[in-house]
């Protein structure tokens, strides 16, 4: 496995281009299972999670071809297999997104039940409860969930007890194949949900209200494949905003969609950044030293949990005390112990992290067990004095496209090296 080595303390300046959004591309690829034919995707990010999704589609007998420039074609003419196996699900929980489309198209699907993961328990009970409301029978057998609707699905009202992003996406996809109307209440409003609804409508479905907490799907329409451009990644955008904030740098972030990161933009302005924006770019000037700010994660349009760790890295060197509250996942503070090793002063109490900003961090050997925690250690390492070795880069490659190359271009001293220590 590789590691990333950073010599921190440099001011970064230049232009960075944002890739397509992982969390938009994953459900979009799963949606290809809804009908036979050839889909053409552009702006697909080159990530490990996308490779896992492609492997999964291939297990289902799809023909997937990667072309230059982020173009991927997915042909779902012949879908016979409907089982998402353990080896793929255990490396990527979003594998569960195939359940809804397979149930809609084939009337059955089978998924190795995801276990707990590094950021929390993350059950899929609300997905399953939703499928049951539409008439599916759900059973658990040898670690696998079987979902079956031999007579098809029927539209219903579905109320989500919690706001769930992939749960909303899964149900939206299943409901396109149900007879009659489905109404999803307390639905997620994330941009990725709106993007998926747009894709489904382009395929011939009738999905209304995406972006609000009530989504109506008039099911049973005939679906056809479509050409789809993946929207820009708002978490990658926010991560580079954090880079500018912590290095006192100046980054022009291009190919992004500023309205999707509004809560993040406002928070970084509170921390002392100067930010200007155009239709598809943001210019972020970091302060000499960040100001403290309180951050609470909540579903969109609030501050995203996927940016919590990167914001915390910036607050770790702020001129004062901040409180971060993680309201989505119960265990998303895995980066804190590593940041402490770099000299950060952070205390965790329940879902709150109390941060006393220190004048500077120092480089250390660090490692994280999830994607965004790894990104936050890169952010911290860019500002730290001395060398930071971020190990288990595997996590980073799941969700960031060649992050070290992008950072090198704006002046970072950062390299990827083989990690001789296998532990
Ligand atoms: N939850 C349940 N039961 C369910 C579903 C969710 O209890 O059936 C709980 C979860 O345990 C969590 C909360 O509800 O406490 C919200 O989870 P959600 O279902 O919204 O998360 P997700 O759909 O599994 C997506 C993103 C995550 C992102 C979260 C929250 C994808 C593929 N993943 O996950 O992205 O953190 O929404 O915004 O869209 C990442 O990219 O690093 C990442 C983890």
CSV table of N, CA, C and O in Angstrom, one decimal, residues 27-107:
chain,number,residue,atom,x,y,z
A,27,UNK,N,-24.9,6.3,-7.6
A,27,UNK,CA,-26.3,6.0,-7.8
A,27,UNK,C,-26.6,6.1,-9.3
A,27,UNK,O,-27.5,5.3,-9.8
A,28,UNK,N,-26.0,7.0,-10.1
A,28,UNK,CA,-26.3,7.0,-11.5
A,28,UNK,C,-25.9,5.7,-12.2
A,28,UNK,O,-26.7,5.2,-13.1
A,29,UNK,N,-24.8,5.2,-11.8
A,29,UNK,CA,-24.4,3.9,-12.4
A,29,UNK,C,-25.4,2.8,-12.0
A,29,UNK,O,-25.7,1.9,-12.8
A,30,UNK,N,-25.8,2.8,-10.8
A,30,UNK,CA,-26.8,1.8,-10.3
A,30,UNK,C,-28.1,1.9,-11.1
A,30,UNK,O,-28.7,0.9,-11.4
A,31,UNK,N,-28.4,3.2,-11.4
A,31,UNK,CA,-29.7,3.4,-12.1
A,31,UNK,C,-29.7,2.8,-13.5
A,31,UNK,O,-30.8,2.6,-14.1
A,32,UNK,N,-28.5,2.5,-14.1
A,32,UNK,CA,-28.5,1.9,-15.4
A,32,UNK,C,-29.1,0.5,-15.4
A,32,UNK,O,-29.5,-0.1,-16.4
A,33,UNK,N,-29.2,-0.1,-14.2
A,33,UNK,CA,-29.8,-1.5,-14.1
A,33,UNK,C,-31.4,-1.4,-14.3
A,33,UNK,O,-32.0,-2.5,-14.5
A,34,UNK,N,-31.9,-0.2,-14.3
A,34,UNK,CA,-33.4,-0.1,-14.4
A,34,UNK,C,-34.0,-0.5,-15.8
A,34,UNK,O,-35.1,-1.0,-15.8
A,35,UNK,N,-33.2,-0.3,-16.8
A,35,UNK,CA,-33.8,-0.7,-18.1
A,35,UNK,C,-32.7,-1.2,-19.1
A,35,UNK,O,-31.5,-0.8,-18.9
A,36,UNK,N,-33.0,-1.9,-20.1
A,36,UNK,CA,-32.0,-2.4,-21.0
A,36,UNK,C,-31.5,-1.3,-21.9
A,36,UNK,O,-32.2,-0.4,-22.3
A,37,UNK,N,-30.2,-1.4,-22.3
A,37,UNK,CA,-29.7,-0.4,-23.3
A,37,UNK,C,-28.3,0.1,-22.9
A,37,UNK,O,-27.8,-0.2,-21.8
A,38,UNK,N,-27.8,1.1,-23.7
A,38,UNK,CA,-26.5,1.6,-23.5
A,38,UNK,C,-26.5,3.0,-23.0
A,38,UNK,O,-27.0,3.9,-23.7
A,39,UNK,N,-25.9,3.2,-21.9
A,39,UNK,CA,-25.8,4.6,-21.3
A,39,UNK,C,-24.4,5.1,-21.6
A,39,UNK,O,-23.5,4.4,-21.5
A,40,UNK,N,-24.4,6.4,-21.8
A,40,UNK,CA,-23.1,7.1,-21.9
A,40,UNK,C,-22.9,8.2,-20.9
A,40,UNK,O,-23.7,9.1,-20.8
A,41,UNK,N,-21.9,8.0,-20.0
A,41,UNK,CA,-21.6,9.0,-19.0
A,41,UNK,C,-20.3,9.8,-19.3
A,41,UNK,O,-19.4,9.2,-19.8
A,42,UNK,N,-20.4,11.0,-19.0
A,42,UNK,CA,-19.2,11.9,-19.1
A,42,UNK,C,-18.9,12.5,-17.7
A,42,UNK,O,-19.7,12.5,-16.8
A,43,UNK,N,-17.6,13.0,-17.6
A,43,UNK,CA,-17.2,13.6,-16.3
A,43,UNK,C,-17.2,12.6,-15.1
A,43,UNK,O,-17.5,12.9,-14.0
A,44,UNK,N,-16.9,11.3,-15.5
A,44,UNK,CA,-16.9,10.2,-14.5
A,44,UNK,C,-15.6,10.3,-13.7
A,44,UNK,O,-14.5,10.3,-14.4
A,45,UNK,N,-15.6,10.4,-12.4
A,45,UNK,CA,-14.3,10.5,-11.7
A,45,UNK,C,-13.6,9.1,-11.7
A,45,UNK,O,-14.2,8.1,-11.7
A,46,UNK,N,-12.2,9.2,-11.8
A,46,UNK,CA,-11.4,8.0,-11.8
A,46,UNK,C,-11.1,7.6,-10.4
A,46,UNK,O,-10.1,8.1,-9.8
A,47,UNK,N,-11.9,6.8,-9.8
A,47,UNK,CA,-11.8,6.5,-8.3
A,47,UNK,C,-11.9,5.0,-8.1
A,47,UNK,O,-12.6,4.3,-8.8
A,48,UNK,N,-11.4,4.6,-6.9
A,48,UNK,CA,-11.5,3.2,-6.6
A,48,UNK,C,-13.0,2.8,-6.3
A,48,UNK,O,-13.4,1.7,-6.7
A,49,UNK,N,-13.8,3.7,-5.8
A,49,UNK,CA,-15.2,3.4,-5.6
A,49,UNK,C,-15.9,3.2,-6.9
A,49,UNK,O,-16.9,2.4,-7.0
A,50,UNK,N,-15.6,3.9,-7.9
A,50,UNK,CA,-16.2,3.8,-9.2
A,50,UNK,C,-15.8,2.4,-9.8
A,50,UNK,O,-16.6,1.7,-10.4
A,51,UNK,N,-14.5,2.0,-9.6
A,51,UNK,CA,-14.1,0.7,-10.1
A,51,UNK,C,-14.9,-0.4,-9.4
A,51,UNK,O,-15.3,-1.4,-10.0
A,52,UNK,N,-15.2,-0.2,-8.1
A,52,UNK,CA,-16.0,-1.2,-7.3
A,52,UNK,C,-17.4,-1.3,-7.9
A,52,UNK,O,-18.0,-2.4,-8.1
A,53,UNK,N,-18.0,-0.1,-8.2
A,53,UNK,CA,-19.3,-0.1,-8.8
A,53,UNK,C,-19.3,-0.8,-10.2
A,53,UNK,O,-20.2,-1.5,-10.5
A,54,UNK,N,-18.3,-0.5,-10.9
A,54,UNK,CA,-18.2,-1.1,-12.3
A,54,UNK,C,-18.1,-2.6,-12.1
A,54,UNK,O,-18.7,-3.4,-12.8
A,55,UNK,N,-17.3,-3.1,-11.2
A,55,UNK,CA,-17.1,-4.5,-10.9
A,55,UNK,C,-18.5,-5.1,-10.6
A,55,UNK,O,-18.8,-6.2,-11.0
A,56,UNK,N,-19.2,-4.4,-9.8
A,56,UNK,CA,-20.6,-4.9,-9.3
A,56,UNK,C,-21.5,-5.0,-10.5
A,56,UNK,O,-22.2,-6.0,-10.7
A,57,UNK,N,-21.5,-4.0,-11.4
A,57,UNK,CA,-22.4,-4.0,-12.6
A,57,UNK,C,-22.0,-5.2,-13.5
A,57,UNK,O,-22.8,-5.8,-14.1
A,58,UNK,N,-20.7,-5.5,-13.5
A,58,UNK,CA,-20.2,-6.6,-14.4
A,58,UNK,C,-20.7,-7.9,-13.8
A,58,UNK,O,-21.1,-8.8,-14.5
A,59,UNK,N,-20.8,-8.0,-12.5
A,59,UNK,CA,-21.3,-9.2,-11.8
A,59,UNK,C,-22.8,-9.4,-12.3
A,59,UNK,O,-23.2,-10.5,-12.5
A,60,UNK,N,-23.5,-8.3,-12.5
A,60,UNK,CA,-24.9,-8.3,-12.9
A,60,UNK,C,-25.0,-8.5,-14.4
A,60,UNK,O,-26.0,-8.3,-15.0
A,61,UNK,N,-23.9,-8.8,-15.1
A,61,UNK,CA,-23.8,-9.0,-16.6
A,61,UNK,C,-23.8,-7.8,-17.4
A,61,UNK,O,-24.1,-7.8,-18.6
A,62,UNK,N,-23.6,-6.6,-16.8
A,62,UNK,CA,-23.5,-5.4,-17.6
A,62,UNK,C,-22.2,-5.4,-18.4
A,62,UNK,O,-21.2,-5.9,-17.9
A,63,UNK,N,-22.2,-4.7,-19.5
A,63,UNK,CA,-20.9,-4.5,-20.2
A,63,UNK,C,-20.5,-3.1,-20.0
A,63,UNK,O,-21.2,-2.1,-20.4
A,64,UNK,N,-19.3,-2.9,-19.4
A,64,UNK,CA,-18.9,-1.5,-19.0
A,64,UNK,C,-17.6,-1.2,-19.7
A,64,UNK,O,-16.6,-2.0,-19.7
A,65,UNK,N,-17.5,-0.1,-20.4
A,65,UNK,CA,-16.2,0.3,-21.1
A,65,UNK,C,-15.8,1.7,-20.6
A,65,UNK,O,-16.6,2.6,-20.7
A,66,UNK,N,-14.5,1.8,-20.2
A,66,UNK,CA,-14.0,3.1,-19.8
A,66,UNK,C,-13.3,3.7,-21.0
A,66,UNK,O,-12.5,3.0,-21.7
A,67,UNK,N,-13.5,4.9,-21.3
A,67,UNK,CA,-12.9,5.6,-22.5
A,67,UNK,C,-12.0,6.8,-21.9
A,67,UNK,O,-12.2,7.1,-20.7
A,68,UNK,N,-11.3,7.4,-22.8
A,68,UNK,CA,-10.5,8.6,-22.3
A,68,UNK,C,-11.4,9.7,-21.9
A,68,UNK,O,-12.5,9.8,-22.3
A,69,UNK,N,-10.8,10.6,-21.1
A,69,UNK,CA,-11.5,11.8,-20.7
A,69,UNK,C,-12.8,11.7,-19.8
A,69,UNK,O,-13.7,12.5,-19.9
A,70,UNK,N,-12.8,10.6,-19.0
A,70,UNK,CA,-13.9,10.4,-18.1
A,70,UNK,C,-15.2,10.0,-18.7
A,70,UNK,O,-16.2,10.1,-18.1
A,71,UNK,N,-15.1,9.4,-19.9
A,71,UNK,CA,-16.3,8.8,-20.5
A,71,UNK,C,-16.4,7.3,-20.2
A,71,UNK,O,-15.4,6.6,-20.4
A,72,UNK,N,-17.6,6.9,-19.8
A,72,UNK,CA,-17.8,5.5,-19.5
A,72,UNK,C,-19.1,5.1,-20.1
A,72,UNK,O,-20.1,5.8,-19.9
A,73,UNK,N,-19.1,3.9,-20.8
A,73,UNK,CA,-20.4,3.4,-21.3
A,73,UNK,C,-20.8,2.2,-20.5
A,73,UNK,O,-20.0,1.4,-20.1
A,74,UNK,N,-22.1,2.1,-20.3
A,74,UNK,CA,-22.6,1.0,-19.5
A,74,UNK,C,-23.8,0.4,-20.3
A,74,UNK,O,-24.8,1.1,-20.6
A,75,UNK,N,-23.6,-0.9,-20.7
A,75,UNK,CA,-24.7,-1.5,-21.5
A,75,UNK,C,-25.4,-2.6,-20.6
A,75,UNK,O,-24.8,-3.5,-20.1
A,76,UNK,N,-26.6,-2.4,-20.3
A,76,UNK,CA,-27.4,-3.2,-19.4
A,76,UNK,C,-28.5,-4.0,-20.2
A,76,UNK,O,-29.5,-4.3,-19.6
A,77,UNK,N,-28.1,-4.4,-21.4
A,77,UNK,CA,-29.1,-5.1,-22.3
A,77,UNK,C,-29.5,-6.4,-21.6
A,77,UNK,O,-30.7,-6.8,-21.5
A,78,UNK,N,-28.5,-7.2,-21.1
A,78,UNK,CA,-28.8,-8.5,-20.5
A,78,UNK,C,-28.4,-8.5,-19.0
A,78,UNK,O,-27.2,-8.6,-18.7
A,79,UNK,N,-29.4,-8.3,-18.2
A,79,UNK,CA,-29.1,-8.4,-16.8
A,79,UNK,C,-29.9,-9.6,-16.2
A,79,UNK,O,-31.1,-9.7,-16.3
A,80,UNK,N,-29.1,-10.6,-15.8
A,80,UNK,CA,-29.7,-11.9,-15.3
A,80,UNK,C,-29.4,-12.0,-13.8
A,80,UNK,O,-30.3,-12.3,-13.0
A,81,UNK,N,-28.1,-11.8,-13.5
A,81,UNK,CA,-27.7,-12.0,-12.1
A,81,UNK,C,-28.2,-10.8,-11.2
A,81,UNK,O,-28.2,-9.7,-11.7
A,82,UNK,N,-28.6,-11.1,-10.0
A,82,UNK,CA,-29.1,-9.9,-9.2
A,82,UNK,C,-28.6,-10.0,-7.8
A,82,UNK,O,-29.2,-9.5,-6.9
A,83,UNK,N,-27.3,-10.5,-7.7
A,83,UNK,CA,-26.7,-10.6,-6.4
A,83,UNK,C,-25.5,-9.8,-6.2
A,83,UNK,O,-24.6,-9.8,-7.0
A,84,UNK,N,-25.5,-8.9,-5.2
A,84,UNK,CA,-24.3,-8.1,-4.9
A,84,UNK,C,-23.5,-8.9,-3.8
A,84,UNK,O,-23.9,-9.0,-2.7
A,85,UNK,N,-22.3,-9.4,-4.2
A,85,UNK,CA,-21.6,-10.4,-3.3
A,85,UNK,C,-20.9,-9.7,-2.2
A,85,UNK,O,-20.5,-8.5,-2.3
A,86,UNK,N,-20.5,-10.4,-1.2
A,86,UNK,CA,-19.9,-9.9,0.0
A,86,UNK,C,-18.6,-9.2,-0.3
A,86,UNK,O,-18.4,-8.1,0.3
A,87,UNK,N,-17.8,-9.7,-1.2
A,87,UNK,CA,-16.4,-9.1,-1.4
A,87,UNK,C,-16.5,-7.7,-1.9
A,87,UNK,O,-15.7,-6.8,-1.6
A,88,UNK,N,-17.6,-7.4,-2.7
A,88,UNK,CA,-17.7,-6.0,-3.2
A,88,UNK,C,-18.4,-5.1,-2.2
A,88,UNK,O,-18.0,-4.0,-1.9
A,89,UNK,N,-19.5,-5.7,-1.5
A,89,UNK,CA,-20.2,-4.8,-0.6
A,89,UNK,C,-19.4,-4.4,0.6
A,89,UNK,O,-19.4,-3.3,1.1
A,90,UNK,N,-18.5,-5.3,1.0
A,90,UNK,CA,-17.7,-5.0,2.2
A,90,UNK,C,-16.7,-3.9,1.9
A,90,UNK,O,-16.3,-3.2,2.8
A,91,UNK,N,-16.3,-3.7,0.6
A,91,UNK,CA,-15.4,-2.6,0.3
A,91,UNK,C,-16.1,-1.3,0.0
A,91,UNK,O,-15.5,-0.3,0.0
A,92,UNK,N,-17.4,-1.4,-0.3
A,92,UNK,CA,-18.2,-0.2,-0.6
A,92,UNK,C,-19.6,-0.4,-0.2
A,92,UNK,O,-20.4,-1.1,-0.9
A,93,UNK,N,-20.1,0.4,0.8
A,93,UNK,CA,-21.5,0.3,1.2
A,93,UNK,C,-22.5,0.7,0.2
A,93,UNK,O,-23.6,0.3,0.2
A,94,UNK,N,-22.0,1.7,-0.7
A,94,UNK,CA,-23.0,2.2,-1.7
A,94,UNK,C,-23.4,1.1,-2.7
A,94,UNK,O,-24.3,1.3,-3.5
A,95,UNK,N,-22.8,-0.1,-2.5
A,95,UNK,CA,-23.2,-1.3,-3.4
A,95,UNK,C,-24.7,-1.5,-3.1
A,95,UNK,O,-25.4,-2.0,-4.0
A,96,UNK,N,-25.2,-1.1,-2.0
A,96,UNK,CA,-26.6,-1.3,-1.7
A,96,UNK,C,-27.6,-0.6,-2.6
A,96,UNK,O,-28.7,-0.9,-2.7
A,97,UNK,N,-27.0,0.4,-3.4
A,97,UNK,CA,-27.8,1.1,-4.4
A,97,UNK,C,-28.3,0.3,-5.5
A,97,UNK,O,-29.2,0.7,-6.3
A,98,UNK,N,-27.8,-1.0,-5.7
A,98,UNK,CA,-28.3,-1.8,-6.8
A,98,UNK,C,-29.7,-2.5,-6.4
A,98,UNK,O,-30.4,-3.0,-7.3
A,99,UNK,N,-30.0,-2.5,-5.1
A,99,UNK,CA,-31.2,-3.2,-4.6
A,99,UNK,C,-32.4,-2.7,-5.3
A,99,UNK,O,-33.2,-3.4,-5.9
A,100,UNK,N,-32.6,-1.4,-5.2
A,100,UNK,CA,-33.8,-0.7,-5.8
A,100,UNK,C,-34.0,-1.0,-7.3
A,100,UNK,O,-35.1,-1.5,-7.7
A,101,UNK,N,-33.0,-0.6,-8.1
A,101,UNK,CA,-33.2,-0.8,-9.5
A,101,UNK,C,-33.4,-2.3,-9.9
A,101,UNK,O,-34.3,-2.6,-10.8
A,102,UNK,N,-32.7,-3.2,-9.3
A,102,UNK,CA,-32.9,-4.7,-9.6
A,102,UNK,C,-34.3,-5.1,-9.2
A,102,UNK,O,-35.0,-5.9,-10.0
A,103,UNK,N,-34.8,-4.7,-8.1
A,103,UNK,CA,-36.1,-5.0,-7.6
A,103,UNK,C,-37.2,-4.5,-8.6
A,103,UNK,O,-38.1,-5.2,-9.0
A,104,UNK,N,-37.0,-3.3,-9.1
A,104,UNK,CA,-37.9,-2.7,-10.1
A,104,UNK,C,-37.9,-3.4,-11.4
A,104,UNK,O,-38.9,-3.7,-12.0
A,105,UNK,N,-36.7,-3.8,-11.9
A,105,UNK,CA,-36.6,-4.4,-13.2
A,105,UNK,C,-36.8,-5.9,-13.2
A,105,UNK,O,-37.5,-6.5,-14.1
A,106,UNK,N,-36.2,-6.6,-12.2
A,106,UNK,CA,-36.3,-8.1,-12.2
A,106,UNK,C,-37.3,-8.7,-11.2
A,106,UNK,O,-37.6,-9.8,-11.2
A,107,UNK,N,-37.8,-7.8,-10.3
A,107,UNK,CA,-38.7,-8.3,-9.2
A,107,UNK,C,-37.9,-9.0,-8.1
A,107,UNK,O,-38.5,-9.6,-7.3
